[in-house]
């Protein structure tokens, strides 16, 4: 949906029957790795297909891991599911912000295990708009964005757990638990 309050962000674009596809699988070649380095760090594995479709193939959600341990878990999870791959890595811009407790940013810790994320755009309108565009596109083989059913947290978010919230009079995006 759109607007503020408790409106689900992707409600108008998401369709379980169209977007959840069990028969998608990776092809040889590089993958995209999207990372959120918050307190409960998460990662998603995506791959662009020759047909122009984008497959979301896996996710990893952690609780309370430091970013270096999270990075190791990401590498291990990716290797178990997809073998050795090269990744185009994008991260939440907060990964590149320095901590108040030390002069190192989260990207430094991920770099210690060989993961070097580029910062995604900070503007939520750009980020949400990009996802809405992918969710709205259909091709001859179905939805242009296909999500594997093992991505349970992501699917839950698309179904309505991602909402607009108001904080200090400013709209923000977040999960409503």
PDB file of C-alpha atoms in Angstrom:
ATOM      1  CA  UNK A   1       0.000   0.000   0.000  1.00  0.00           C
ATOM      2  CA  UNK A   2       0.980   3.593   0.250  1.00  0.00           C
ATOM      3  CA  UNK A   3       0.594   6.382   2.735  1.00  0.00           C
ATOM      4  CA  UNK A   4       1.403   6.432   6.414  1.00  0.00           C
ATOM      5  CA  UNK A   5       0.084   4.838   9.564  1.00  0.00           C
ATOM      6  CA  UNK A   6      -0.145   1.075   9.573  1.00  0.00           C
ATOM      7  CA  UNK A   7      -0.439   0.542   5.797  1.00  0.00           C
ATOM      8  CA  UNK A   8       1.427  -2.481   4.449  1.00  0.00           C
ATOM      9  CA  UNK A   9       4.081  -1.184   2.067  1.00  0.00           C
ATOM     10  CA  UNK A  10       3.935  -3.861  -0.666  1.00  0.00           C
ATOM     11  CA  UNK A  11       0.313  -4.977  -0.259  1.00  0.00           C
ATOM     12  CA  UNK A  12      -0.787  -3.834  -3.724  1.00  0.00           C
ATOM     13  CA  UNK A  13       2.178  -5.408  -5.530  1.00  0.00           C
ATOM     14  CA  UNK A  14       2.677  -8.738  -3.699  1.00  0.00           C
ATOM     15  CA  UNK A  15       0.874 -11.900  -4.800  1.00  0.00           C
ATOM     16  CA  UNK A  16       1.765 -15.269  -3.215  1.00  0.00           C
ATOM     17  CA  UNK A  17       0.682 -17.259  -6.270  1.00  0.00           C
ATOM     18  CA  UNK A  18       2.761 -15.148  -8.654  1.00  0.00           C
ATOM     19  CA  UNK A  19       5.844 -14.370  -6.585  1.00  0.00           C
ATOM     20  CA  UNK A  20       6.523 -17.521  -4.534  1.00  0.00           C
ATOM     21  CA  UNK A  21       8.083 -20.075  -6.863  1.00  0.00           C
ATOM     22  CA  UNK A  22       9.597 -23.321  -5.650  1.00  0.00           C
ATOM     23  CA  UNK A  23      11.044 -24.322  -9.019  1.00  0.00           C
ATOM     24  CA  UNK A  24      13.567 -21.457  -9.274  1.00  0.00           C
ATOM     25  CA  UNK A  25      17.237 -22.315  -8.988  1.00  0.00           C
ATOM     26  CA  UNK A  26      20.533 -20.550  -9.536  1.00  0.00           C
ATOM     27  CA  UNK A  27      22.528 -20.733 -12.728  1.00  0.00           C
ATOM     28  CA  UNK A  28      26.334 -20.763 -12.809  1.00  0.00           C
ATOM     29  CA  UNK A  29      27.885 -17.379 -12.259  1.00  0.00           C
ATOM     30  CA  UNK A  30      27.905 -14.515  -9.792  1.00  0.00           C
ATOM     31  CA  UNK A  31      25.145 -13.748  -7.359  1.00  0.00           C
ATOM     32  CA  UNK A  32      23.948 -10.622  -5.577  1.00  0.00           C
ATOM     33  CA  UNK A  33      24.164 -10.555  -1.807  1.00  0.00           C
ATOM     34  CA  UNK A  34      22.080  -8.000   0.069  1.00  0.00           C
ATOM     35  CA  UNK A  35      22.951  -7.399   3.712  1.00  0.00           C
ATOM     36  CA  UNK A  36      21.466  -5.588   6.690  1.00  0.00           C
ATOM     37  CA  UNK A  37      24.025  -5.313   9.467  1.00  0.00           C
ATOM     38  CA  UNK A  38      21.718  -4.377  12.326  1.00  0.00           C
ATOM     39  CA  UNK A  39      21.595  -6.073  15.725  1.00  0.00           C
ATOM     40  CA  UNK A  40      19.768  -8.970  14.078  1.00  0.00           C
ATOM     41  CA  UNK A  41      21.771  -9.036  10.851  1.00  0.00           C
ATOM     42  CA  UNK A  42      20.222 -10.560   7.739  1.00  0.00           C
ATOM     43  CA  UNK A  43      21.295 -11.459   4.231  1.00  0.00           C
ATOM     44  CA  UNK A  44      19.524 -12.433   1.016  1.00  0.00           C
ATOM     45  CA  UNK A  45      20.941 -14.184  -2.043  1.00  0.00           C
ATOM     46  CA  UNK A  46      19.638 -13.046  -5.419  1.00  0.00           C
ATOM     47  CA  UNK A  47      20.534 -13.800  -8.998  1.00  0.00           C
ATOM     48  CA  UNK A  48      19.672 -12.046 -12.217  1.00  0.00           C
ATOM     49  CA  UNK A  49      18.641 -14.511 -14.925  1.00  0.00           C
ATOM     50  CA  UNK A  50      19.304 -14.279 -18.694  1.00  0.00           C
ATOM     51  CA  UNK A  51      15.522 -13.865 -19.144  1.00  0.00           C
ATOM     52  CA  UNK A  52      15.686 -10.626 -17.131  1.00  0.00           C
ATOM     53  CA  UNK A  53      13.981 -12.175 -14.112  1.00  0.00           C
ATOM     54  CA  UNK A  54      15.389 -11.737 -10.617  1.00  0.00           C
ATOM     55  CA  UNK A  55      15.377 -14.763  -8.318  1.00  0.00           C
ATOM     56  CA  UNK A  56      15.536 -14.384  -4.540  1.00  0.00           C
ATOM     57  CA  UNK A  57      17.002 -17.763  -3.672  1.00  0.00           C
ATOM     58  CA  UNK A  58      17.795 -17.737   0.050  1.00  0.00           C
ATOM     59  CA  UNK A  59      17.899 -15.697   3.216  1.00  0.00           C
ATOM     60  CA  UNK A  60      19.776 -15.854   6.495  1.00  0.00           C
ATOM     61  CA  UNK A  61      18.438 -14.132   9.591  1.00  0.00           C
ATOM     62  CA  UNK A  62      20.593 -14.059  12.709  1.00  0.00           C
ATOM     63  CA  UNK A  63      20.138 -12.859  16.265  1.00  0.00           C
ATOM     64  CA  UNK A  64      22.830 -10.962  18.123  1.00  0.00           C
ATOM     65  CA  UNK A  65      25.875 -12.052  16.114  1.00  0.00           C
ATOM     66  CA  UNK A  66      28.737  -9.627  15.761  1.00  0.00           C
ATOM     67  CA  UNK A  67      29.308  -8.616  12.149  1.00  0.00           C
ATOM     68  CA  UNK A  68      32.479 -10.660  11.758  1.00  0.00           C
ATOM     69  CA  UNK A  69      30.669 -13.820  12.941  1.00  0.00           C
ATOM     70  CA  UNK A  70      27.690 -12.869  10.794  1.00  0.00           C
ATOM     71  CA  UNK A  71      30.021 -12.569   7.788  1.00  0.00           C
ATOM     72  CA  UNK A  72      31.383 -16.064   8.419  1.00  0.00           C
ATOM     73  CA  UNK A  73      27.829 -17.417   8.722  1.00  0.00           C
ATOM     74  CA  UNK A  74      26.915 -15.743   5.409  1.00  0.00           C
ATOM     75  CA  UNK A  75      29.881 -17.310   3.637  1.00  0.00           C
ATOM     76  CA  UNK A  76      29.139 -20.742   5.095  1.00  0.00           C
ATOM     77  CA  UNK A  77      25.400 -20.589   4.326  1.00  0.00           C
ATOM     78  CA  UNK A  78      26.045 -19.421   0.757  1.00  0.00           C
ATOM     79  CA  UNK A  79      28.650 -22.133   0.145  1.00  0.00           C
ATOM     80  CA  UNK A  80      26.339 -24.857   1.507  1.00  0.00           C
ATOM     81  CA  UNK A  81      23.447 -23.784  -0.726  1.00  0.00           C
ATOM     82  CA  UNK A  82      25.212 -22.595  -3.869  1.00  0.00           C
ATOM     83  CA  UNK A  83      28.865 -23.698  -3.782  1.00  0.00           C
ATOM     84  CA  UNK A  84      31.678 -21.233  -4.228  1.00  0.00           C
ATOM     85  CA  UNK A  85      30.430 -18.031  -5.857  1.00  0.00           C
ATOM     86  CA  UNK A  86      31.488 -14.505  -6.442  1.00  0.00           C
ATOM     87  CA  UNK A  87      29.136 -11.887  -5.043  1.00  0.00           C
ATOM     88  CA  UNK A  88      28.127  -8.350  -5.886  1.00  0.00           C
ATOM     89  CA  UNK A  89      27.495  -7.222  -2.305  1.00  0.00           C
ATOM     90  CA  UNK A  90      25.152  -4.415  -1.269  1.00  0.00           C
ATOM     91  CA  UNK A  91      24.613  -3.380   2.315  1.00  0.00           C
ATOM     92  CA  UNK A  92      22.405  -1.169   4.369  1.00  0.00           C
ATOM     93  CA  UNK A  93      24.169   2.226   4.468  1.00  0.00           C
ATOM     94  CA  UNK A  94      24.342   1.952   8.278  1.00  0.00           C
ATOM     95  CA  UNK A  95      27.038  -0.727   7.827  1.00  0.00           C
ATOM     96  CA  UNK A  96      29.342   2.082   6.724  1.00  0.00           C
ATOM     97  CA  UNK A  97      28.632   4.322   9.736  1.00  0.00           C
ATOM     98  CA  UNK A  98      31.206   4.373  12.488  1.00  0.00           C
ATOM     99  CA  UNK A  99      30.230   3.150  15.917  1.00  0.00           C
ATOM    100  CA  UNK A 100      30.287   5.490  18.897  1.00  0.00           C
ATOM    101  CA  UNK A 101      32.343   2.868  20.726  1.00  0.00           C
ATOM    102  CA  UNK A 102      35.192   2.651  18.208  1.00  0.00           C
ATOM    103  CA  UNK A 103      36.467   4.169  14.992  1.00  0.00           C
ATOM    104  CA  UNK A 104      35.636   1.123  12.855  1.00  0.00           C
ATOM    105  CA  UNK A 105      32.472   0.766  10.852  1.00  0.00           C
ATOM    106  CA  UNK A 106      30.546  -2.457  10.299  1.00  0.00           C
ATOM    107  CA  UNK A 107      31.968  -2.818   6.801  1.00  0.00           C
ATOM    108  CA  UNK A 108      35.440  -3.149   8.350  1.00  0.00           C
ATOM    109  CA  UNK A 109      34.328  -6.206  10.332  1.00  0.00           C
ATOM    110  CA  UNK A 110      32.713  -7.790   7.271  1.00  0.00           C
ATOM    111  CA  UNK A 111      35.886  -7.055   5.325  1.00  0.00           C
ATOM    112  CA  UNK A 112      37.848  -9.170   7.806  1.00  0.00           C
ATOM    113  CA  UNK A 113      36.146 -12.252   6.313  1.00  0.00           C
ATOM    114  CA  UNK A 114      36.335 -11.036   2.707  1.00  0.00           C
ATOM    115  CA  UNK A 115      32.898  -9.426   2.338  1.00  0.00           C
ATOM    116  CA  UNK A 116      33.036  -5.864   1.030  1.00  0.00           C
ATOM    117  CA  UNK A 117      29.527  -4.410   0.747  1.00  0.00           C
ATOM    118  CA  UNK A 118      28.793  -1.278  -1.230  1.00  0.00           C
ATOM    119  CA  UNK A 119      26.308   1.044   0.485  1.00  0.00           C
ATOM    120  CA  UNK A 120      22.775   0.906  -0.907  1.00  0.00           C
ATOM    121  CA  UNK A 121      20.975   4.228  -1.366  1.00  0.00           C
ATOM    122  CA  UNK A 122      19.870   5.765   1.935  1.00  0.00           C
ATOM    123  CA  UNK A 123      16.621   7.211   0.574  1.00  0.00           C
ATOM    124  CA  UNK A 124      13.723   4.889   1.564  1.00  0.00           C
ATOM    125  CA  UNK A 125      11.589   6.165  -1.335  1.00  0.00           C
ATOM    126  CA  UNK A 126      14.222   4.953  -3.827  1.00  0.00           C
ATOM    127  CA  UNK A 127      14.600   1.599  -2.091  1.00  0.00           C
ATOM    128  CA  UNK A 128      10.860   0.962  -1.739  1.00  0.00           C
ATOM    129  CA  UNK A 129      10.177   2.176  -5.264  1.00  0.00           C
ATOM    130  CA  UNK A 130      12.743  -0.226  -6.703  1.00  0.00           C
ATOM    131  CA  UNK A 131      11.150  -3.186  -4.904  1.00  0.00           C
ATOM    132  CA  UNK A 132       7.644  -2.115  -5.951  1.00  0.00           C
ATOM    133  CA  UNK A 133       8.798  -1.877  -9.572  1.00  0.00           C
ATOM    134  CA  UNK A 134      10.203  -5.414  -9.506  1.00  0.00           C
ATOM    135  CA  UNK A 135       7.099  -6.799  -7.784  1.00  0.00           C
ATOM    136  CA  UNK A 136       4.820  -5.133 -10.365  1.00  0.00           C
ATOM    137  CA  UNK A 137       6.605  -6.467 -13.447  1.00  0.00           C
ATOM    138  CA  UNK A 138       5.357  -9.581 -15.221  1.00  0.00           C
ATOM    139  CA  UNK A 139       6.990 -11.417 -18.118  1.00  0.00           C
ATOM    140  CA  UNK A 140       6.184 -14.368 -20.341  1.00  0.00           C
ATOM    141  CA  UNK A 141       7.549 -16.745 -17.654  1.00  0.00           C
ATOM    142  CA  UNK A 142       5.665 -15.136 -14.785  1.00  0.00           C
ATOM    143  CA  UNK A 143       6.595 -12.576 -12.165  1.00  0.00           C
ATOM    144  CA  UNK A 144       9.895 -10.861 -12.902  1.00  0.00           C
ATOM    145  CA  UNK A 145      10.758 -11.138  -9.184  1.00  0.00           C
ATOM    146  CA  UNK A 146      10.434 -14.714  -7.952  1.00  0.00           C
ATOM    147  CA  UNK A 147      11.037 -15.665  -4.315  1.00  0.00           C
ATOM    148  CA  UNK A 148      11.921 -19.198  -3.199  1.00  0.00           C
ATOM    149  CA  UNK A 149       9.600 -20.459  -0.416  1.00  0.00           C
ATOM    150  CA  UNK A 150      12.565 -20.987   1.943  1.00  0.00           C
ATOM    151  CA  UNK A 151      12.729 -17.158   2.255  1.00  0.00           C
ATOM    152  CA  UNK A 152      10.081 -17.185   4.980  1.00  0.00           C
ATOM    153  CA  UNK A 153      10.983 -13.895   6.679  1.00  0.00           C
ATOM    154  CA  UNK A 154      11.071 -12.010   3.384  1.00  0.00           C
ATOM    155  CA  UNK A 155       7.736 -13.497   2.306  1.00  0.00           C
ATOM    156  CA  UNK A 156       6.198 -12.554   5.656  1.00  0.00           C
ATOM    157  CA  UNK A 157       7.374  -8.994   5.092  1.00  0.00           C
ATOM    158  CA  UNK A 158       5.927  -8.832   1.590  1.00  0.00           C
ATOM    159  CA  UNK A 159       2.628 -10.225   2.884  1.00  0.00           C
ATOM    160  CA  UNK A 160       2.239  -7.263   5.184  1.00  0.00           C
ATOM    161  CA  UNK A 161       4.803  -7.254   7.995  1.00  0.00           C
ATOM    162  CA  UNK A 162       6.627  -4.280   6.409  1.00  0.00           C
ATOM    163  CA  UNK A 163       4.688  -1.134   7.336  1.00  0.00           C
ATOM    164  CA  UNK A 164       4.991   2.593   7.389  1.00  0.00           C
ATOM    165  CA  UNK A 165       5.323   3.880  10.946  1.00  0.00           C
ATOM    166  CA  UNK A 166       5.386   7.404  12.289  1.00  0.00           C
ATOM    167  CA  UNK A 167       8.218   8.398  14.624  1.00  0.00           C
ATOM    168  CA  UNK A 168       8.463  12.012  15.777  1.00  0.00           C
ATOM    169  CA  UNK A 169       6.088  13.046  13.000  1.00  0.00           C
ATOM    170  CA  UNK A 170       8.326  11.463  10.330  1.00  0.00           C
ATOM    171  CA  UNK A 171       7.325   8.373   8.314  1.00  0.00           C
ATOM    172  CA  UNK A 172       9.755   5.452   8.644  1.00  0.00           C
ATOM    173  CA  UNK A 173       9.724   1.912   7.343  1.00  0.00           C
ATOM    174  CA  UNK A 174       9.783  -1.062   9.658  1.00  0.00           C
ATOM    175  CA  UNK A 175       8.447  -4.456  10.583  1.00  0.00           C
ATOM    176  CA  UNK A 176       5.347  -4.618  12.686  1.00  0.00           C
ATOM    177  CA  UNK A 177       5.551  -7.641  14.965  1.00  0.00           C
TER     178      UNK A 177
END
